[in-house]
Amino acid sequence: MDTIKLKHLFGITFCLLFLCLSTPDLYARDKKLANLQTLCSNSEILHINEIIFTDRVTELVITAKGKIFEEYIISKEAYISDENNNKHQVKYAIGIKLDTPSYIPRSGENKIRLFFEPMEKPMEIFDFIDPKRTKIYGIHQKRRRKQS
């Protein structure tokens, strides 16, 4: 009977310890910037929708819009650059394969998610650079004008 109580107590203790250690991860606060605009861009196809900052990755949500079957490529050399000119390299993508031609589907747009090395802290303005192709400068959150 005592060994059953000890096993039960051990199980409860282990569960509580696990919950205590994993709680910071569960409640990590992410910052998301949406409603973005750019200062300058050489791309008519790629449009930055939002950026999500976490402690593990920085995620860029992009829409590729254009003529049906229009080709675009995002290379493995792409990075985002923060206010301090720190470069955060792309790690992987969802919605396209890096360094491979992609094409605008019949719907006229394609949703892409790019994942970069994490930024130390969320930034208010940043650049998206693909050295071989696309350069989008001054990506920032659109400010709402006060109505009089």
XYZ file of C-alpha atoms in Angstrom:
148
model
C 0.000 0.000 0.000
C 2.844 2.403 0.813
C 4.512 1.860 -2.593
C 1.270 2.758 -4.371
C 1.038 6.012 -2.371
C 4.678 6.797 -3.148
C 4.159 6.169 -6.875
C 1.056 8.332 -6.817
C 2.894 11.103 -4.935
C 5.837 10.839 -7.336
C 3.480 11.115 -10.332
C 1.766 14.215 -8.932
C 5.123 15.822 -8.085
C 6.459 15.095 -11.575
C 3.343 16.611 -13.206
C 3.553 19.754 -11.072
C 7.262 20.144 -11.816
C 6.616 19.733 -15.539
C 3.843 22.346 -15.463
C 6.015 24.803 -13.547
C 8.894 24.436 -15.987
C 6.749 24.671 -19.115
C 4.531 27.569 -18.008
C 6.819 30.376 -19.274
C 6.741 28.821 -22.747
C 2.974 28.487 -22.706
C 2.450 32.102 -21.768
C 5.289 33.654 -23.771
C 4.035 36.926 -25.139
C 4.280 37.360 -28.869
C 4.107 40.734 -30.565
C 2.323 41.100 -33.869
C 2.388 44.061 -36.237
C -0.365 44.132 -38.852
C -1.693 46.765 -41.263
C 1.837 47.338 -42.600
C 3.072 49.781 -45.199
C 6.471 50.309 -46.825
C 8.581 53.339 -47.656
C 10.143 51.900 -50.811
C 9.957 48.606 -52.732
C 11.179 47.198 -56.043
C 8.560 44.407 -55.937
C 5.110 44.634 -57.452
C 4.354 41.027 -56.492
C 5.279 40.649 -52.793
C 3.158 42.469 -50.212
C 4.016 42.242 -46.505
C 0.841 41.688 -44.432
C 2.156 41.212 -40.914
C 5.169 40.326 -38.826
C 5.070 38.194 -35.691
C 7.887 38.347 -33.153
C 8.456 35.363 -30.837
C 11.425 34.219 -28.804
C 12.072 31.378 -31.294
C 11.442 32.949 -34.737
C 10.344 36.099 -36.450
C 7.556 35.302 -38.904
C 6.745 37.381 -41.951
C 3.307 36.860 -43.541
C 3.361 37.791 -47.217
C 0.868 37.792 -50.072
C 2.221 37.319 -53.586
C -0.203 39.039 -55.986
C 0.102 39.254 -59.728
C -0.946 37.938 -63.095
C -1.845 34.249 -63.262
C 1.299 32.095 -63.665
C 3.623 35.074 -63.114
C 6.930 33.789 -61.716
C 8.617 34.915 -58.507
C 11.433 33.505 -56.377
C 12.548 34.050 -52.784
C 16.099 32.875 -52.170
C 17.708 31.221 -49.151
C 19.840 34.350 -48.852
C 16.819 36.515 -47.944
C 16.897 38.273 -44.586
C 15.189 40.963 -42.567
C 17.220 43.843 -41.228
C 16.195 45.648 -38.042
C 16.603 49.282 -36.953
C 20.169 48.551 -35.799
C 21.071 46.957 -39.166
C 21.236 43.442 -37.637
C 20.513 40.805 -40.272
C 18.188 37.893 -39.448
C 18.499 35.103 -42.025
C 15.503 33.192 -43.396
C 15.291 29.696 -41.888
C 12.379 28.164 -43.820
C 9.159 28.967 -45.638
C 5.585 27.709 -45.848
C 3.685 28.243 -49.102
C 6.765 28.202 -51.352
C 10.084 26.415 -51.661
C 13.073 28.742 -51.256
C 15.369 29.137 -54.304
C 12.722 27.555 -56.538
C 10.485 29.418 -58.998
C 6.906 29.831 -57.745
C 3.947 30.963 -59.817
C 0.871 33.015 -59.067
C -2.107 30.606 -58.961
C -5.434 31.091 -60.761
C -6.816 32.934 -57.723
C -4.303 35.730 -58.388
C -2.572 35.499 -55.021
C -0.519 33.150 -52.895
C -0.086 33.304 -49.109
C 3.490 32.797 -47.910
C 4.962 32.545 -44.431
C 8.699 33.140 -44.027
C 10.451 32.266 -40.777
C 13.622 34.092 -39.757
C 16.087 33.963 -36.910
C 14.470 35.717 -33.934
C 15.008 39.408 -33.294
C 16.290 40.297 -29.826
C 13.335 42.621 -29.347
C 10.384 43.583 -31.540
C 11.209 46.438 -33.894
C 8.956 49.181 -35.187
C 10.587 49.411 -38.628
C 12.570 46.885 -40.662
C 13.598 45.909 -44.192
C 13.101 42.700 -46.186
C 16.048 42.023 -48.485
C 16.570 39.226 -50.986
C 20.017 40.198 -52.311
C 19.364 38.666 -55.733
C 15.902 40.153 -56.274
C 13.542 41.874 -53.890
C 14.231 44.835 -51.645
C 11.443 46.227 -49.476
C 12.564 49.097 -47.224
C 10.941 50.804 -44.258
C 8.276 48.235 -43.424
C 6.265 49.653 -40.530
C 2.811 49.708 -39.043
C 0.449 52.188 -40.640
C -0.522 54.878 -38.158
C -4.147 55.853 -37.832
C -4.863 59.509 -38.270
C -6.797 61.220 -35.547
C -10.170 62.388 -36.737
C -11.138 65.937 -35.807
